[in-house]
Structures are given as C-alpha cells and as structure tokens.
Coordinates of C-alpha atoms in Angstrom, one line a residue:
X196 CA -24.1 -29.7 -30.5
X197 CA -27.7 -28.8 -28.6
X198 CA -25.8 -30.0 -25.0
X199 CA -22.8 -27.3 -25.9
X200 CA -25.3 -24.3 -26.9
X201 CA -27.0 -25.0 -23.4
X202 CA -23.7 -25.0 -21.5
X203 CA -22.7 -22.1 -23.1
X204 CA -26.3 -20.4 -22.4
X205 CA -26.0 -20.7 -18.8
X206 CA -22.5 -19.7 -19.1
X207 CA -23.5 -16.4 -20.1
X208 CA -26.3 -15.9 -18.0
X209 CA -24.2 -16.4 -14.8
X210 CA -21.3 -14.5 -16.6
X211 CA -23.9 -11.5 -16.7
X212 CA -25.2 -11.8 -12.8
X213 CA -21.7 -10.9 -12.2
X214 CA -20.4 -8.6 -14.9
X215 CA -23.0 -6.7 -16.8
X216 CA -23.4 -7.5 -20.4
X217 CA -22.6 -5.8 -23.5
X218 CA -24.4 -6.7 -27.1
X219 CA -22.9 -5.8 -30.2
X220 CA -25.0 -6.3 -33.6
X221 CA -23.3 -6.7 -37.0
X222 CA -24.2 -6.6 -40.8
X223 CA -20.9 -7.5 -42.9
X224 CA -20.6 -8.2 -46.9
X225 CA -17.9 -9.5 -48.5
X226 CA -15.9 -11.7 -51.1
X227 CA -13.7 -14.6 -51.3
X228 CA -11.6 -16.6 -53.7
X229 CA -10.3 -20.0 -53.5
X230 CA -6.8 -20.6 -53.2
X231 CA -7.5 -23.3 -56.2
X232 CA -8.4 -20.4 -58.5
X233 CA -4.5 -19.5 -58.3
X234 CA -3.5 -23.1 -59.6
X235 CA -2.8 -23.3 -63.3
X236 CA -3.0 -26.7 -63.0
X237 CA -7.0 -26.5 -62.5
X238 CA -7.9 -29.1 -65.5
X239 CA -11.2 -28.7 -66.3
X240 CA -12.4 -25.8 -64.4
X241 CA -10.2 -23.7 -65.6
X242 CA -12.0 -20.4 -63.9
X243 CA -12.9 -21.4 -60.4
X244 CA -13.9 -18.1 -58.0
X245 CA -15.7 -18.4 -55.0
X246 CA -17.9 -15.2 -53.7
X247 CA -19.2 -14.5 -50.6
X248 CA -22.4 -12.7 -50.8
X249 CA -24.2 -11.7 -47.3
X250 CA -27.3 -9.4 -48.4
X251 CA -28.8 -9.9 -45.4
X252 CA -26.2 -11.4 -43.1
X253 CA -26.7 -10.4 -39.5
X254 CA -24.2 -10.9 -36.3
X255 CA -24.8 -11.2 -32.8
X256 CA -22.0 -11.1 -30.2
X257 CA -22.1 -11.3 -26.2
X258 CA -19.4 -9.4 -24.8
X259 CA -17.7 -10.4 -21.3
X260 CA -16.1 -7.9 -19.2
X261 CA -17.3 -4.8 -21.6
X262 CA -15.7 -2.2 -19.5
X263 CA -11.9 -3.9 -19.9
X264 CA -9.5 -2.9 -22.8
X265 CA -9.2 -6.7 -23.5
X266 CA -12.6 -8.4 -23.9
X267 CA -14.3 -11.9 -24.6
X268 CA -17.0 -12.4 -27.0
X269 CA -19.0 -15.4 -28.0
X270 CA -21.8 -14.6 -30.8
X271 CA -23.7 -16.4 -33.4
X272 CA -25.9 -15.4 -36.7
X273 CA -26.9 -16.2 -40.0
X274 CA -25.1 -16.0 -43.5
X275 CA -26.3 -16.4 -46.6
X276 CA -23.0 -17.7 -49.5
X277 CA -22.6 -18.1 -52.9
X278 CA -20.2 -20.0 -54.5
X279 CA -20.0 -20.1 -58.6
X280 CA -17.8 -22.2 -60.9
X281 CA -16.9 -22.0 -64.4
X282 CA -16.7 -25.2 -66.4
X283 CA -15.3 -24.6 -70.2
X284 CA -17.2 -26.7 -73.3
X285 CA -13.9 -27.5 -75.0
X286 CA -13.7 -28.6 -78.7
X287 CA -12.7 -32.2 -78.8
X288 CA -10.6 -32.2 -81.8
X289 CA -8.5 -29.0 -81.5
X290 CA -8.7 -27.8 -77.8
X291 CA -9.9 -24.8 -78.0
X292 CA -13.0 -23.5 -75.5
X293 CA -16.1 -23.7 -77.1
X294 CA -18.3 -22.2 -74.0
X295 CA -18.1 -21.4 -70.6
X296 CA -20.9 -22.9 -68.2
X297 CA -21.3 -21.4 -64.9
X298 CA -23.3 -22.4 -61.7
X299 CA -23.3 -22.0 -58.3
X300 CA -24.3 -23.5 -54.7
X301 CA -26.4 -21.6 -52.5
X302 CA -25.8 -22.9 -48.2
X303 CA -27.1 -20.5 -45.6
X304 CA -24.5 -21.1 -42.5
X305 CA -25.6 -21.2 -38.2
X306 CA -22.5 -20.1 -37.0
X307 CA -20.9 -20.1 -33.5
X308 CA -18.2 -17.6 -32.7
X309 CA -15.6 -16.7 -30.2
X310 CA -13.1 -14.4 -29.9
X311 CA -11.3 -11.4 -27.8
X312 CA -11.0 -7.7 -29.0
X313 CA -8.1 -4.8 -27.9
X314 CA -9.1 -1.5 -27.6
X315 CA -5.7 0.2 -28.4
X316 CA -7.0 4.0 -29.3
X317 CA -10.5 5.8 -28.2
X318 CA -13.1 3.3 -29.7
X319 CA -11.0 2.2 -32.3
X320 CA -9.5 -2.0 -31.7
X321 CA -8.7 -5.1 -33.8
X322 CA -10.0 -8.4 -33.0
X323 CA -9.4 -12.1 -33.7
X324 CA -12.3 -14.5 -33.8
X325 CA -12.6 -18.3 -34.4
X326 CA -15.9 -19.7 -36.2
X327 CA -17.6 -23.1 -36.2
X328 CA -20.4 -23.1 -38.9
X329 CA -22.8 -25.3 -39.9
X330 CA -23.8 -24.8 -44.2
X331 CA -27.4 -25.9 -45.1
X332 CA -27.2 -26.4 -48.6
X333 CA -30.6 -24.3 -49.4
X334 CA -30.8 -26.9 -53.1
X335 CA -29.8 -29.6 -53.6
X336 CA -29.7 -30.6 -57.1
X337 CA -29.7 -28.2 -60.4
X338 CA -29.5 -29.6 -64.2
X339 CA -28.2 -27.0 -66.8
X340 CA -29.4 -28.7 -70.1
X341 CA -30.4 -26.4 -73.6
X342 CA -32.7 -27.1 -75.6
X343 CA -30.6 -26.3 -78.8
X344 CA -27.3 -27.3 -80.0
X345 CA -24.8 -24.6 -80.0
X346 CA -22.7 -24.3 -83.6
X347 CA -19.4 -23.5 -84.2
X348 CA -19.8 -22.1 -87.8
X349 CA -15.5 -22.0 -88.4
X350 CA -15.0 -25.7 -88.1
X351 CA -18.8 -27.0 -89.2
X352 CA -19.1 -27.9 -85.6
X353 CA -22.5 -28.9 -83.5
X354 CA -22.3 -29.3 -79.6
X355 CA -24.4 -30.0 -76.8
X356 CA -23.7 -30.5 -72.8
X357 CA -25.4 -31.3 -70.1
X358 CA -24.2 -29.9 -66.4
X359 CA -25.9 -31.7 -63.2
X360 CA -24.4 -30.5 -59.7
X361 CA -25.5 -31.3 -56.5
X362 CA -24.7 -29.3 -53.2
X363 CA -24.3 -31.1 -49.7
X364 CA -24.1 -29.9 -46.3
X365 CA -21.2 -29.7 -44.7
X366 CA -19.4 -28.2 -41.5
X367 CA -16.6 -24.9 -41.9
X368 CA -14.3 -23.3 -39.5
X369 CA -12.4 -20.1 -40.2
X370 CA -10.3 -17.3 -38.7
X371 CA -10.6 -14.0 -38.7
X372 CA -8.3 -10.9 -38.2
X373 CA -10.2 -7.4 -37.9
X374 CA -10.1 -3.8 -37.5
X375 CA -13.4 -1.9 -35.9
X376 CA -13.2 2.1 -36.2
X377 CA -15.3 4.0 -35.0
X378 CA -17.7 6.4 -36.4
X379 CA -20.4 7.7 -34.4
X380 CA -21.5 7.1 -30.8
X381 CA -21.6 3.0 -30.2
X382 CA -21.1 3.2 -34.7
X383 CA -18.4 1.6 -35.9
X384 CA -17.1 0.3 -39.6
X385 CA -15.5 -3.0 -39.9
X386 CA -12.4 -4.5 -41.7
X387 CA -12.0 -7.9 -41.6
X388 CA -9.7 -10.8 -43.5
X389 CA -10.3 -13.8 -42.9
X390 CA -9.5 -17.7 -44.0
X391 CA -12.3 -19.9 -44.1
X392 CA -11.6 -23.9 -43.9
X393 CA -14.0 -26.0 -45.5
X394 CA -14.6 -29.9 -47.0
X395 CA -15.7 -30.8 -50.6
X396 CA -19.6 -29.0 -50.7
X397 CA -20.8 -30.8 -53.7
X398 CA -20.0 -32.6 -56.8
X399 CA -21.1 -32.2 -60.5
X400 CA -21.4 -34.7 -63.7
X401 CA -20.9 -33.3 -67.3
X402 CA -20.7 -34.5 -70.8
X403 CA -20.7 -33.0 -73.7
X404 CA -21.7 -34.3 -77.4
X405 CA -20.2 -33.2 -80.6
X406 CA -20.7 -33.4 -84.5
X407 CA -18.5 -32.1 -86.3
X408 CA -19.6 -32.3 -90.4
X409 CA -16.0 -32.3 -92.7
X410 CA -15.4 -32.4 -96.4
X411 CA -13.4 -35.4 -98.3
X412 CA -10.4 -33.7 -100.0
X413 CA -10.5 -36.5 -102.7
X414 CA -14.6 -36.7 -103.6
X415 CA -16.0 -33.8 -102.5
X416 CA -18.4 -35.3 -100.0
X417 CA -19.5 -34.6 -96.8
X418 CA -19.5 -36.5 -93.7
X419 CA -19.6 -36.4 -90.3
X420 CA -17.8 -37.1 -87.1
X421 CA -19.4 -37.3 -83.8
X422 CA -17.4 -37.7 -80.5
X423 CA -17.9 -37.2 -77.2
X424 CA -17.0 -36.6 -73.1
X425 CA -18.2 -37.5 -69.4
X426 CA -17.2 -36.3 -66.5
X427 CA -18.7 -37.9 -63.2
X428 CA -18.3 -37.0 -59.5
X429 CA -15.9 -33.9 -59.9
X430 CA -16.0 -32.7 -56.4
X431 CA -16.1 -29.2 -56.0
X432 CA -13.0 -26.9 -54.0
X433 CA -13.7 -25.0 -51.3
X434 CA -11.6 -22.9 -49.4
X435 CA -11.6 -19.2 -48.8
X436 CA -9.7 -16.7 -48.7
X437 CA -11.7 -13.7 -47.9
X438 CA -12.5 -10.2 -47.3
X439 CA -15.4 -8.1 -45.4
X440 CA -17.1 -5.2 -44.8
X441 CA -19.7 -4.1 -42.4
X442 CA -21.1 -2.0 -40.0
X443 CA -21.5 -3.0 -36.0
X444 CA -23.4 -1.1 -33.4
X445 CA -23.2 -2.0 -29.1
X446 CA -26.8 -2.4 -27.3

C-alpha cells in the first residue's frame, strides 16, 4: 500500500508540471442501510440498520486536466461511521420480545479514490467514483451488562442478558454515482448514491437468563422455572446501501 501512494504521488506531481492542477475540498454527511435489514428472514437481529454518520468527514480530490469537460480525479480523506444493531431479549417460553438491545461499531476509514466527472451544463456535472478504504475500528471491545434484572410483571417473569461485541478492522470498496450543482462561484452542493462493499466487521456473544415464578393449579404453590440462551460468534452484516450530502468547493 505505502509503494502505491508513492507511485501515485509522483504521478501527480509530473501530471501537474504539465497540466496545471485543480483541488476540490469536500464535507459530505449521510445514511445507509444494509440490504440485510430488508430480509425477513433476519433471526435474531430482527432490526438491523446501518448509519453512516460523517460530522466531520472531509474530502480531498486532485483533478487532471481541470480545463476539459471530461476530467480525472484521484482524492483521499477521512470518515468517521457508525453502524448500530438491534438484538431483541425474547421470552423463552412464549416468543414474544421482551427488550431490544442496541449497540454499535465506531471505524474511522483512510480512503483512496478515483474517478472522472462530466460537465454537461454551466458548472453543473455528475460523476462516478471508485473507493478503496481502510476501517480502523476506533474500540475494540464493549460489554452491555445491567446491574438489575428486568421483570415482566404479566407472566411473573425475571430476565437478565449480557451483550459483548467486538469490532475488527477490515478493508471496503464502494461505488459511487453523483450529481454536483452549482451554487455560488467554485460552491457547489452534492448528491451522491452510492453502494459500499464490505466483509463481516465484528462479531458479538449474548445470553440471556430467565425465571419465570408459576402457580400449581392443584396445590396452590409457587414455583419457579429458570431457562436460558447463548449465542456466540454472530458475525455482524455489513453492506451499504447509501445516500450523501455535502458541500464541495475548487482551490
């Protein structure tokens, strides 16, 4: 990876000895959902939804041959993402959801971006872009444990859970369809779609333990039932179907 960013740094630097340069900045925002959240056949997390959050997410692109209608662009940047998940606390005698747990991964991605833009009216053009990213997962482990059991009061039931997930790095490539429009000198707002391709970026373990206290028809008496459930290694989905917002200005 370093020997390619050198290559591609003296690649621009001899591009710009010939052609002149032109430096475009970008600050997008956005969301995403996973394709897996549109599966009713998602088990346990029954409400998976990716979002893409990018408070402070900031572009930079190298343009060649600025002056043409059709240009080149090769850019890199920083983005900050945050995926959360929902996993239900489901009653283990009747079904039915109990609680819904959610937690997230936190990566901030290093991308590296290419890609060619048409100017088709004034400033206004659309643009395709390819990008490579590298996700730093920013922690690595979270436990979501209470302190307290929760109650059910209808069925006489107690319940506990304990949530551990774990967040990896990992490598993501996506494409990107967009519309820049212009709105002031060198000030333009960005539309942008965009599919983002990426491996498992985690796992999480859960279990849950229940006690559920019941009456004897017969005697009158109480008693008590416990039961419970583990799950172990679930890894998490991941890609992303997205859209963006943001505002770009040329240097």
């Amino acid at each position: 990876m370093r020997q390619i960013l050198v290559m591609l740094s003296f690649l621009v630097v001899g591009v710009d000895a010939t052609v002149g340069q032109n430096i475009e900045v970008r600050l997008i925002s956005g969301i995403g959902i996973s394709p897996s959240n549109l599966d009713s056949k998602s088990d346990w997390i029954e409400n998976e939804i990716h979002s893409n959050l990018i408070p402070v997410g900031l572009d930079a692109n190298y343009f060649f041959f600025p002056e043409k209608r059709l240009k080149l662009f090769f850019g890199t940047g920083l983005e900050y993402s945050n995926n959360s998940y929902f996993q239900n606390v489901m009653d283990l005698d009747y079904g039915y959801n109990l609680q819904s747990i959610r937690f997230s991964q936190q990566h901030l991605g290093i991308p590296i971006r290419i890609g060619s833009e048409w100017n088709f009216f004034n400033g206004n053009s659309i643009g395709f872009q390819f990008r490579h990213q590298y996700n730093f997962a920013m922690k690595k482990e979270a436990v979501i444990q209470p302190k307290d059991y929760g109650y059910d009061p209808s069925v006489n039931l107690k319940y506990n859970y304990t949530l551990t997930s774990r967040t990896w790095n990992f490598r993501s490539n996506a494409l990107s369809l967009y519309l820049k429009t212009q709105l002031a000198n060198n000030l333009y707002l960005l539309t942008a779609i965009d599919f983002e391709f990426r491996p498992w970026s985690g796992e999480y373990d859960f279990r849950t333990g229940q006690i559920r206290t019941k009456t004897d028809i017969t005697t009158g008496e109480q008693y008590q039932e416990e039961a419970s459930y583990v799950l172990e290694g679930i890894l998490t989905e991941n890609n992303i179907l997205g859209l963006k917002l943001g505002l770009t200005k040329y240097f």
